[in-house]
Short mmCIF file of C-alpha atoms in Angstrom, two decimals:
data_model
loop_
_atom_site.label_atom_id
_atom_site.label_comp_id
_atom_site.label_asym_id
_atom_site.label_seq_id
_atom_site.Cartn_x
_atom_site.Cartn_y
_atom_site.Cartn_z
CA UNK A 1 12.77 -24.44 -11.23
CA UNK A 2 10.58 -21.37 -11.32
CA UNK A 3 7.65 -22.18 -9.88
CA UNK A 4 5.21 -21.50 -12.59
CA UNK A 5 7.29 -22.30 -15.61
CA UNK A 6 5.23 -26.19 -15.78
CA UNK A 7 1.96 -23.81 -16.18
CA UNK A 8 3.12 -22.01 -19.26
CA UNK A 9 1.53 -21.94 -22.53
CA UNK A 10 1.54 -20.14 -25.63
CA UNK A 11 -1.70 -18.44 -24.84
CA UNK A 12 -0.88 -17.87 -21.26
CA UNK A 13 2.49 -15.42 -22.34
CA UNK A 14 0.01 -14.05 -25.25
CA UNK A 15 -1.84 -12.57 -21.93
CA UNK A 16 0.55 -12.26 -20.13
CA UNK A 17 2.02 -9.55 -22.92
CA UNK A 18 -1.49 -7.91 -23.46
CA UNK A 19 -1.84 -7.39 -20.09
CA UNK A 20 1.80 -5.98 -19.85
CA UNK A 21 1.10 -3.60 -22.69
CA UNK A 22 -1.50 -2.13 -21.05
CA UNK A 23 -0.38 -1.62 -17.91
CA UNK A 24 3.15 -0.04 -19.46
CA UNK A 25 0.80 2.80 -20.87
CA UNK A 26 0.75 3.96 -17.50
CA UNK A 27 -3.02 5.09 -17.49
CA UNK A 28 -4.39 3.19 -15.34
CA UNK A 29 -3.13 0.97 -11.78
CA UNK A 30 -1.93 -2.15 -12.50
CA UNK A 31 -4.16 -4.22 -10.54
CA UNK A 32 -7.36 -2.57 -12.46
CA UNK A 33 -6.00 -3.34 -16.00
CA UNK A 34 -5.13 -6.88 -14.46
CA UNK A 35 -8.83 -6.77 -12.98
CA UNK A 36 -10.30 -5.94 -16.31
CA UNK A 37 -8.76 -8.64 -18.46
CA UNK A 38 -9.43 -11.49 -16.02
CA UNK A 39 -12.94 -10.92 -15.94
CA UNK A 40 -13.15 -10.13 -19.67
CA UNK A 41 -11.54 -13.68 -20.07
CA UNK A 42 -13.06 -16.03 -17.15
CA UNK A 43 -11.33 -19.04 -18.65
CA UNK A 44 -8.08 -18.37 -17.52
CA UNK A 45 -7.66 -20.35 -14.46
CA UNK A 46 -6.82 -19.45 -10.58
CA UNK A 47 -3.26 -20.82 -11.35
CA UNK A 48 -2.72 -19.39 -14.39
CA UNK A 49 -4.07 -15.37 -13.16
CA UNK A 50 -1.29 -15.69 -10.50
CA UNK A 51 1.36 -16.73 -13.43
CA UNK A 52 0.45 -13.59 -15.29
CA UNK A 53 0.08 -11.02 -12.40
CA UNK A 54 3.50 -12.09 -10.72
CA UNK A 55 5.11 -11.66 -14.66
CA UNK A 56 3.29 -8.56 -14.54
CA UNK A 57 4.53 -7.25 -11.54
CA UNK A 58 8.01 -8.50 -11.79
CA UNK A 59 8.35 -6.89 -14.93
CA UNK A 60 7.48 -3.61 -13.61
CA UNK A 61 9.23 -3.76 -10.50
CA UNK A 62 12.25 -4.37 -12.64
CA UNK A 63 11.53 -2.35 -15.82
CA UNK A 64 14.74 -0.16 -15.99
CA UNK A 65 16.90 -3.57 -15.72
CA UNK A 66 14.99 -5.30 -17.95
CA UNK A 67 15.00 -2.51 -20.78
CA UNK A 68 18.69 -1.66 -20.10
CA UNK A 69 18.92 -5.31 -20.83
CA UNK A 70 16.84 -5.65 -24.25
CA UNK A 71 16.57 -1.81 -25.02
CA UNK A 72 14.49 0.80 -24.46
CA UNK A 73 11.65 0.40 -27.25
CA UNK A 74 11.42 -3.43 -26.53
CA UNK A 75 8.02 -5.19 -27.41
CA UNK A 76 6.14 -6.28 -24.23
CA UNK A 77 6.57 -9.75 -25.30
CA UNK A 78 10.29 -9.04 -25.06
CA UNK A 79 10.03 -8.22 -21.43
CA UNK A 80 8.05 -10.82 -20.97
CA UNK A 81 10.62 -13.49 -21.97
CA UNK A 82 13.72 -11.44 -20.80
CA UNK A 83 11.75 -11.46 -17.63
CA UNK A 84 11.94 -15.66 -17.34
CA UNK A 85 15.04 -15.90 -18.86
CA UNK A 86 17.06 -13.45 -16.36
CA UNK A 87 14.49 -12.46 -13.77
CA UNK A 88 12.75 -15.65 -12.95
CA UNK A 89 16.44 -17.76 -14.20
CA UNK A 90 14.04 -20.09 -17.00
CA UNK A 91 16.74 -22.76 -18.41
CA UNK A 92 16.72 -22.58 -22.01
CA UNK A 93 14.42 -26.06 -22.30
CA UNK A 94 11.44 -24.32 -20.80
CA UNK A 95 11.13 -22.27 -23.80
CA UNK A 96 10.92 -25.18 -26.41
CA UNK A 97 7.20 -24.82 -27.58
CA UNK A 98 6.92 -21.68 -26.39
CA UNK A 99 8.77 -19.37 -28.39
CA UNK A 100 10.15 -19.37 -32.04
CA UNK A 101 13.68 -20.67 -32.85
CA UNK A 102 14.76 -17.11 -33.52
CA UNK A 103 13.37 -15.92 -30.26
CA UNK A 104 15.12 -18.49 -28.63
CA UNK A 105 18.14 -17.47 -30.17
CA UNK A 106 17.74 -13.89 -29.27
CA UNK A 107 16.36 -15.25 -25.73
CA UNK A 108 20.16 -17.09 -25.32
CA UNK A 109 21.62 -13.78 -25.94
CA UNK A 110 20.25 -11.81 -23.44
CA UNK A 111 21.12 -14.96 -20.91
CA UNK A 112 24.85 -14.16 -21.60
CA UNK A 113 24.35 -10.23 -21.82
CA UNK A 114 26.67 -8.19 -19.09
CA UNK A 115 25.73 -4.82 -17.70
CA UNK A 116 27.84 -2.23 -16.27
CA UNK A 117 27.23 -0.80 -12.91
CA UNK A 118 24.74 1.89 -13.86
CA UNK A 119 23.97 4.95 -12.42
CA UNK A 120 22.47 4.96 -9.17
CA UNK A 121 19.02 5.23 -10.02
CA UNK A 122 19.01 2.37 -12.58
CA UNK A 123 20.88 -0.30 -9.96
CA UNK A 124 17.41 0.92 -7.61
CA UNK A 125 15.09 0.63 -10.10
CA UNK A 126 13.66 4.05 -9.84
CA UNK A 127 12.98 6.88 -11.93
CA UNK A 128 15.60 9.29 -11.95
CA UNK A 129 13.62 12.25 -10.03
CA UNK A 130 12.89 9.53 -7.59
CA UNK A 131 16.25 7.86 -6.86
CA UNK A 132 17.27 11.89 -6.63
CA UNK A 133 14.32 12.95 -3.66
CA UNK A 134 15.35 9.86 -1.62
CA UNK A 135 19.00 10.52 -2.34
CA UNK A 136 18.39 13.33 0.04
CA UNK A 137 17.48 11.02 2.95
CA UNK A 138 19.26 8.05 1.87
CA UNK A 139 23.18 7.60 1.42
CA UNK A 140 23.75 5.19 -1.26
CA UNK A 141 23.75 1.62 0.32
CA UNK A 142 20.56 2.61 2.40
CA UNK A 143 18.51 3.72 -1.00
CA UNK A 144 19.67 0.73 -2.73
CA UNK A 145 18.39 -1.70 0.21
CA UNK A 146 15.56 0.34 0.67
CA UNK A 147 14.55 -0.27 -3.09
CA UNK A 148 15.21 -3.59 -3.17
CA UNK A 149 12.44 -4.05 -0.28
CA UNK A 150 10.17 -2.12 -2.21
CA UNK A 151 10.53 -4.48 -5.21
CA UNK A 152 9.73 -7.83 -2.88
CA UNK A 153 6.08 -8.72 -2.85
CA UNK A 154 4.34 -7.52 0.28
CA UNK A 155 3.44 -10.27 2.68
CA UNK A 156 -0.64 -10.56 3.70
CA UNK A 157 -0.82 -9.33 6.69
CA UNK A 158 -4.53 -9.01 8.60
CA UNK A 159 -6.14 -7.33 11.35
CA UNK A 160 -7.84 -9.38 13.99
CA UNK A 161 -11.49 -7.75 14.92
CA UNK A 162 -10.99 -7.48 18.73
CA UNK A 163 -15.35 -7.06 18.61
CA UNK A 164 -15.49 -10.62 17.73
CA UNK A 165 -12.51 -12.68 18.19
CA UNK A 166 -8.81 -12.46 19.91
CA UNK A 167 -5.80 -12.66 18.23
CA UNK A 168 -4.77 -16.52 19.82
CA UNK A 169 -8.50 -17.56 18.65
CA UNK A 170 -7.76 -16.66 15.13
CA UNK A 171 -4.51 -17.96 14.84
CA UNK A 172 -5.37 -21.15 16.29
CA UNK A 173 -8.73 -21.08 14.06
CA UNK A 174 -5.70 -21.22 10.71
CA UNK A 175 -3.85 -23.53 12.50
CA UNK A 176 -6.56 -26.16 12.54
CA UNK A 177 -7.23 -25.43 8.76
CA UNK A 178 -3.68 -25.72 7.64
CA UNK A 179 -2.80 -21.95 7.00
CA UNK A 180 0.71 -20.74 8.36
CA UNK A 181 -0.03 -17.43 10.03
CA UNK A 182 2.20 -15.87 13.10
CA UNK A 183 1.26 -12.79 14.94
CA UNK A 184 2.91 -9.26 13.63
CA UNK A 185 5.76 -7.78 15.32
CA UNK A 186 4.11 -4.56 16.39
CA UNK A 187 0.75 -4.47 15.70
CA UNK A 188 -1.29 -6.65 18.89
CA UNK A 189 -4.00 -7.16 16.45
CA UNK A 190 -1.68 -8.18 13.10
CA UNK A 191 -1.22 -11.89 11.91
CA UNK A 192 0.88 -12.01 9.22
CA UNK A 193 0.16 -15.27 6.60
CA UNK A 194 3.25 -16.93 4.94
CA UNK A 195 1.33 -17.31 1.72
CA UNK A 196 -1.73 -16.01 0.04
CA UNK A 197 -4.27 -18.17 1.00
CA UNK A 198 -8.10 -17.25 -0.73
CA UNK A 199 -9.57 -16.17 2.32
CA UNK A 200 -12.55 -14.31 0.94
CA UNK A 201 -14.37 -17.53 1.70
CA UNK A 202 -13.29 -18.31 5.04
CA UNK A 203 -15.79 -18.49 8.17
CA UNK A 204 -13.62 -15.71 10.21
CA UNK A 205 -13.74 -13.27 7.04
CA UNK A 206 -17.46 -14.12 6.19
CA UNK A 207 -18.41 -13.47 9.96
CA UNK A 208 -16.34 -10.41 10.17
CA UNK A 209 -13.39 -11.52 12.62
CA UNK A 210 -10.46 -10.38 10.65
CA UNK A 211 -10.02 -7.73 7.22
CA UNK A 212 -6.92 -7.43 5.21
CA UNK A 213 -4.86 -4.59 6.58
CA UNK A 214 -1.01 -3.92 6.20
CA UNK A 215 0.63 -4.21 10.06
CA UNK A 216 1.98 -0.56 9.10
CA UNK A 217 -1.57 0.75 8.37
CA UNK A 218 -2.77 -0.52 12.31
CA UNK A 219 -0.02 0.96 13.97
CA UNK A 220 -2.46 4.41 12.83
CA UNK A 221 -5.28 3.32 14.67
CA UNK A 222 -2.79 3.19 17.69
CA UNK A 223 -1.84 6.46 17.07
CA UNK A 224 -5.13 7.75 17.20
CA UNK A 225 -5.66 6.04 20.40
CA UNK A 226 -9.78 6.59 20.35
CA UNK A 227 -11.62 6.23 23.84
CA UNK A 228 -15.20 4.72 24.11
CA UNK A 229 -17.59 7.48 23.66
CA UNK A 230 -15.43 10.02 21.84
CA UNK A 231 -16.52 11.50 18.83
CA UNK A 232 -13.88 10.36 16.21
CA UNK A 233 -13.14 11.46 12.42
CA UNK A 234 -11.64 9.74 9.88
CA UNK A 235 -11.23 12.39 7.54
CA UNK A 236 -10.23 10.69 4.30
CA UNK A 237 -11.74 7.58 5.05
CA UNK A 238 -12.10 5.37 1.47
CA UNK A 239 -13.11 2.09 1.88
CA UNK A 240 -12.73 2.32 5.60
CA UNK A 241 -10.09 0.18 6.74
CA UNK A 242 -8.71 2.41 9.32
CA UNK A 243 -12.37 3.33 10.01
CA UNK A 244 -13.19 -0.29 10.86
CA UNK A 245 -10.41 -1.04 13.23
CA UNK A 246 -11.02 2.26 15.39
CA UNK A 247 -14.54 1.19 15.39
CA UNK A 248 -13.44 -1.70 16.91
CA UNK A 249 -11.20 -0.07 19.09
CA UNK A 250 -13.94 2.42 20.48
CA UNK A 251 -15.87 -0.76 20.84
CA UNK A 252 -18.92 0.72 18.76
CA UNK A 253 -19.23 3.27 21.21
CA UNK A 254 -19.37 7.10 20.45
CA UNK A 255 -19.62 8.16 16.87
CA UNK A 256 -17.32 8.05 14.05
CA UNK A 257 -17.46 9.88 10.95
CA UNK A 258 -16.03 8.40 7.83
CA UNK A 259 -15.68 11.23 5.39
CA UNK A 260 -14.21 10.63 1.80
CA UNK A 261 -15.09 12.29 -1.54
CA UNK A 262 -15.62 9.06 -3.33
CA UNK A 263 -18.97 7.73 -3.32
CA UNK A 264 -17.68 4.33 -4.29
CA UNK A 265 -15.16 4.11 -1.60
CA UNK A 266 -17.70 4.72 0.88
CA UNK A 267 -20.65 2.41 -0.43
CA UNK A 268 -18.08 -0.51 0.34
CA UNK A 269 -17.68 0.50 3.81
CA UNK A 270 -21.57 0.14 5.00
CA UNK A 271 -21.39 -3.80 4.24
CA UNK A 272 -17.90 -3.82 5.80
CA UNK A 273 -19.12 -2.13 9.01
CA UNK A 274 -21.88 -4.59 9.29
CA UNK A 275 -20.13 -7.41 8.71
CA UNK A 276 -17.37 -6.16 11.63
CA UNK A 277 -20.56 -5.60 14.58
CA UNK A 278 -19.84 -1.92 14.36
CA UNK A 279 -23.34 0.37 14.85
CA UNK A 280 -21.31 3.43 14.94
CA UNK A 281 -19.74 4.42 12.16
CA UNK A 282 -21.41 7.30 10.09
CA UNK A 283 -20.11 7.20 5.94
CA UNK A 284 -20.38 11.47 4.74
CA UNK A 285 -19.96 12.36 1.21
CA UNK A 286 -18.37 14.94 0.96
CA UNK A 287 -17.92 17.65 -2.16
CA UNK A 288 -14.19 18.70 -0.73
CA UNK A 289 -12.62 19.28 2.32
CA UNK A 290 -14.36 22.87 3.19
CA UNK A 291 -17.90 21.17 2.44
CA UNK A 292 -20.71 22.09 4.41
CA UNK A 293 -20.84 19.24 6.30
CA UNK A 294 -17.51 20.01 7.57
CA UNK A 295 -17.75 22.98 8.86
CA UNK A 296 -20.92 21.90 10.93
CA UNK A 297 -18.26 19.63 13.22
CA UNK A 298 -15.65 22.34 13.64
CA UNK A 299 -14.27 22.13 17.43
CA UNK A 300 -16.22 18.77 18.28
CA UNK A 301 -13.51 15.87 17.60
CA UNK A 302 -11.78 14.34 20.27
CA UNK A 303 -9.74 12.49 17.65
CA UNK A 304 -9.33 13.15 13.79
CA UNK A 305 -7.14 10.91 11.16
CA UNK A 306 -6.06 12.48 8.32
CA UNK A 307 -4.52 9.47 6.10
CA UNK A 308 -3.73 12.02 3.34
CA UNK A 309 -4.15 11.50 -0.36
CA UNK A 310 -0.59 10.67 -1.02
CA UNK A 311 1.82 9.64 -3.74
CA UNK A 312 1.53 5.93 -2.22
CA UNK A 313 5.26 5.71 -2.84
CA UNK A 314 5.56 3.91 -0.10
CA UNK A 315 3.27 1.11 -1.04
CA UNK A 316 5.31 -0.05 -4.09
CA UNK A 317 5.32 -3.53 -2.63
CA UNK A 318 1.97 -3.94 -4.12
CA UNK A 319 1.68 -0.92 -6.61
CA UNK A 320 5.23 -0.89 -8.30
CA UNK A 321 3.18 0.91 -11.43
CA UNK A 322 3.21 3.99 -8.79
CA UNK A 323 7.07 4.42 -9.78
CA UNK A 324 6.49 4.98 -13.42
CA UNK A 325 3.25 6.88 -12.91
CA UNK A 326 4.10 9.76 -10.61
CA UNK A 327 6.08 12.77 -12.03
CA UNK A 328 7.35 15.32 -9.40
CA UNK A 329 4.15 17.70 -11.00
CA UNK A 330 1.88 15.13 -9.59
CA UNK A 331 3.96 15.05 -6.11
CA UNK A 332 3.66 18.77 -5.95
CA UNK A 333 0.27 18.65 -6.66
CA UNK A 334 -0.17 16.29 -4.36
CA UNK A 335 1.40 18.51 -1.40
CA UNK A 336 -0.93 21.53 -2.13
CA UNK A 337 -3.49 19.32 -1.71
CA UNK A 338 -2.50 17.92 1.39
CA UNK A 339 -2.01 20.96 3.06
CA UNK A 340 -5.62 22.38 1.95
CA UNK A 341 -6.92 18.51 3.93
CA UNK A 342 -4.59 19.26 6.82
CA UNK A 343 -5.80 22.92 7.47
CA UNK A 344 -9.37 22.13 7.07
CA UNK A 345 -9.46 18.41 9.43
CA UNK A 346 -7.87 20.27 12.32
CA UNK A 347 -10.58 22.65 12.52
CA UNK A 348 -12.64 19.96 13.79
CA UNK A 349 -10.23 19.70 16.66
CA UNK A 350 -11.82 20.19 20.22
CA UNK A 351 -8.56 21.70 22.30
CA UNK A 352 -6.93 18.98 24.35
CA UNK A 353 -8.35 16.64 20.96
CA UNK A 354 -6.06 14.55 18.82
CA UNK A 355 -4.83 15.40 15.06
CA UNK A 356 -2.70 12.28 13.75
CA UNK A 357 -1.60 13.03 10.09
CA UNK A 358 -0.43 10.23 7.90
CA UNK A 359 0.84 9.49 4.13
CA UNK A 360 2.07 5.81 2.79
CA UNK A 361 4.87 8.08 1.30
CA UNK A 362 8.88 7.96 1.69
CA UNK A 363 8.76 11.81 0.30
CA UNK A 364 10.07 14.22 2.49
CA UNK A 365 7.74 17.28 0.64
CA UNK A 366 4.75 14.93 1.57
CA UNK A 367 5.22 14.08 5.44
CA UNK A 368 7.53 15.88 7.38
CA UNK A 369 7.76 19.30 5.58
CA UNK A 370 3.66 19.35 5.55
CA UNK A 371 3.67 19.07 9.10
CA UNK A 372 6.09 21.39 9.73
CA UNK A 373 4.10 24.19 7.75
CA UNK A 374 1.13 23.39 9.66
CA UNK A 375 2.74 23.62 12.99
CA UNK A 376 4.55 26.96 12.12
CA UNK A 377 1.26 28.47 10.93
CA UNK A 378 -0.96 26.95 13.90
CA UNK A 379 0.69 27.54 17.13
CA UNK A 380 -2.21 25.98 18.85
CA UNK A 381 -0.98 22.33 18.03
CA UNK A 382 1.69 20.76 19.58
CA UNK A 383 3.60 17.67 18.12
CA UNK A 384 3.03 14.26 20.48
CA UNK A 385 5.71 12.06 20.90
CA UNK A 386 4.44 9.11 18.24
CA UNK A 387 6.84 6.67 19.90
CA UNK A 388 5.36 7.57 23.38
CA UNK A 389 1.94 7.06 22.23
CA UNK A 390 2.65 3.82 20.96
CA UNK A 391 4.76 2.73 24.43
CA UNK A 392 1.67 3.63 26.59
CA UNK A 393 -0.16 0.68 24.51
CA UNK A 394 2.33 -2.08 25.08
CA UNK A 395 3.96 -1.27 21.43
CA UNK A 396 7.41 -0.88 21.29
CA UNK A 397 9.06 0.84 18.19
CA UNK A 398 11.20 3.54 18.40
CA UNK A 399 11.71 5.37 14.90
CA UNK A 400 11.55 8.72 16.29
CA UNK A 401 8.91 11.61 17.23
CA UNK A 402 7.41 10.89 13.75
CA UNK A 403 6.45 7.82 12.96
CA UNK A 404 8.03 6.62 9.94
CA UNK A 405 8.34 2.72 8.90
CA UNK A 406 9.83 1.13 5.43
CA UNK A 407 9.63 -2.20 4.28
CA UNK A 408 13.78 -2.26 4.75
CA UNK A 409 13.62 -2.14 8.03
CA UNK A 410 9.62 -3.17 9.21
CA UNK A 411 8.78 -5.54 6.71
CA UNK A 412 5.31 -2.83 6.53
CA UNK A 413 4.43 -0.47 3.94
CA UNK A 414 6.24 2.46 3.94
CA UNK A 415 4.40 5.33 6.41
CA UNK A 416 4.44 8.28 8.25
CA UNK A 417 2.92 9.66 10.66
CA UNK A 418 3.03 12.78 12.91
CA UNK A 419 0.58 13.13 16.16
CA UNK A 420 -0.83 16.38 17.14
CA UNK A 421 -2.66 17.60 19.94
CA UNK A 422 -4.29 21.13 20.21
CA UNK A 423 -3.72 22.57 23.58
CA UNK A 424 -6.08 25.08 25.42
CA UNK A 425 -5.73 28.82 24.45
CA UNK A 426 -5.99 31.55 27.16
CA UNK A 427 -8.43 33.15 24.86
#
């Protein structure tokens, strides 16, 4: 038995369908539409939200199935009950009161309907131009495992706040309130919970001893590797998760810089930074990456992130809308952009300082060939071995010089990452 189907009422797949048709217009990210209706309708329930985001969700993870199944201009209701039908395997008697007799009719047929094989990008659930890109990285089996991680729900994984508690503490801390939580494979600050608990109340969030944080996402922070008293950027900073944890790691020592051109993003991460102990950590608005303020710290980092604005392909775990809403125009948009970030952060480079560059993308344009433009056009940086860098901390996972994880084969987010170090000129 599904594990919502009990929970289902008329009204509850009437929302679920509004909420679908939104989110299939492709405007806006599926977890803001799905933010928007719950709190224009505060009487659906804790139980029933989580019915109608995971219907959500599945239905988008699976959309080229599911319309190759009931036809490309089906209604969003139609998705929604070819999605408990064949996604979620509803028996036929869970539909009695729910739907009509001729939609149960129609909802039998689809139970019986046979596919053929597809083409390649249809069995992965991709858009064509995307199934094609990884195609170039990926022989067949390997894309076709790799997108069937990306269309499992992400596990909630957290990062421990090594200011004000250890790792063992916290754990033991869920243990004694009945949350399963082990620590994360490579990450020596990650538990990873086997559910999703509400934790937005718990004492250890309130008091600032853990933050949500995807184990893939700390293994940066490692890469960055910040010392106490070093003057540290975080260069596209947002709400300042990665800013937080090298806080922590620098042991609110030093300064670090949060920049970001959002002034949203960065008005959550003052509260954040409080709540975590950390005194120095600096939030700077910024217009654009050659703003003023930039170009004041030129040649004074020791260490700078740049966790580019990316396609966030990678992250389709939580964001499968990402799949449908990126066009190659917006990837190569995306790339220009990234470049312009790349070139401008590393100016604030001191030589012998760190540059670590980072996407949650699985797009070859986006990672590797970006670095490898900024390399051949600045001589002065040399590529770190990101596997090194990571053994020298206790961490070990090998995937190369790059860093590069997938959910296929790290259970993280999918990331890269490529470390840099500018080395002393004779000039």
């Amino acid at each position: 038995m599904a594990k919502h189907e009990e929970a289902a009422s008329r009204s509850l797949l009437i929302h679920a369908a509004q909420v679908l048709k939104a989110v299939l217009s492709f405007e806006y990210p599926a977890d803001a539409v799905l933010s928007h209706h719950f709190r224009e309708h505060r009487e659906i329930g804790h139980r029933d939200r989580g019915f109608i985001a995971e219907t959500v969700y599945g239905i988008v993870r699976r959309l080229r199935w599911l319309r190759r199944l009931v036809g490309e201009d089906a209604r969003p209701r139609e998705l929604v009950l070819a999605w408990l039908a064949r996604g979620e395997g509803w028996p036929m008697r869970h539909f009695e009161g729910l739907a009509s007799a001729t939609e149960r009719d129609w909802i039998a047929g689809i139970k019986s309907k046979e596919l053929d094989e597809g083409t390649l990008a249809e069995r992965a659930d991709l858009p064509d131009w995307l199934a094609e890109r990884l195609a170039a990285t990926h022989d067949e089996a390997a894309l076709i495992d790799l997108s069937h991680s990306l269309n499992r729900a992400a596990p909630l994984d957290l990062r421990v706040n090594v200011m004000k508690k250890d790792r063992e503490a916290v754990l033991e801390a869920f243990k004694f309130n009945g949350i399963d939580a082990k620590p994360c494979p490579y990450s020596p600050q990650g538990i990873r919970l086997a559910g999703k608990p509400a934790l937005q109340k718990h004492p250890l969030f309130l008091d600032g001893s853990f933050e949500v944080q995807d184990e893939g996402s700390q293994l940066l922070g490692y890469l960055v590797q910040p010392k106490r008293g070093e003057l540290v950027v975080d260069f596209c900073a947002g709400a300042g998760g990665k800013t937080l944890q090298l806080g922590a790691l620098m042991r609110s020592t030093g300064r670090l810089y949060a920049f970001d051109v959002a002034e949203k993003r960065l008005a959550k991460l003052k509260p954040r930074a409080a709540r975590a102990g950390l005194s120095n950590v600096h939030p700077v608005l910024i217009a654009h990456e050659r703003d003023a303020k930039v170009k004041r710290m030129v040649g004074k980092a020791d260490r700078v992130l740049v966790d580019a604005p990316c396609s966030g392909l990678g992250t389709l775990r939580r964001n499968p809308d990402l799949k449908w809403r990126q066009t190659p125009e917006s990837v190569a948009e995306m790339v220009v952009k990234q470049g312009a970030i790349l070139e401008s952060a590393a100016r604030l480079v001191k030589p012998g300082g760190r540059l670590v560059y980072a996407t949650c993308s699985l797009l070859t344009e986006e990672n590797d060939n970006v670095v490898d433009a900024f390399l051949a056009a600045h001589p002065e940086f040399q590529l770190l071995n990101a596997a090194e860098v990571l053994a020298k901390q206790g961490i070990t996972l090998d995937t190369g010089e790059r860093l590069r994880l997938s959910p296929r084969t790290h259970d993280t987010d999918g990331f890269f990452a490529a470390v840099m170090e500018r080395v002393a000129t004779d000039a």
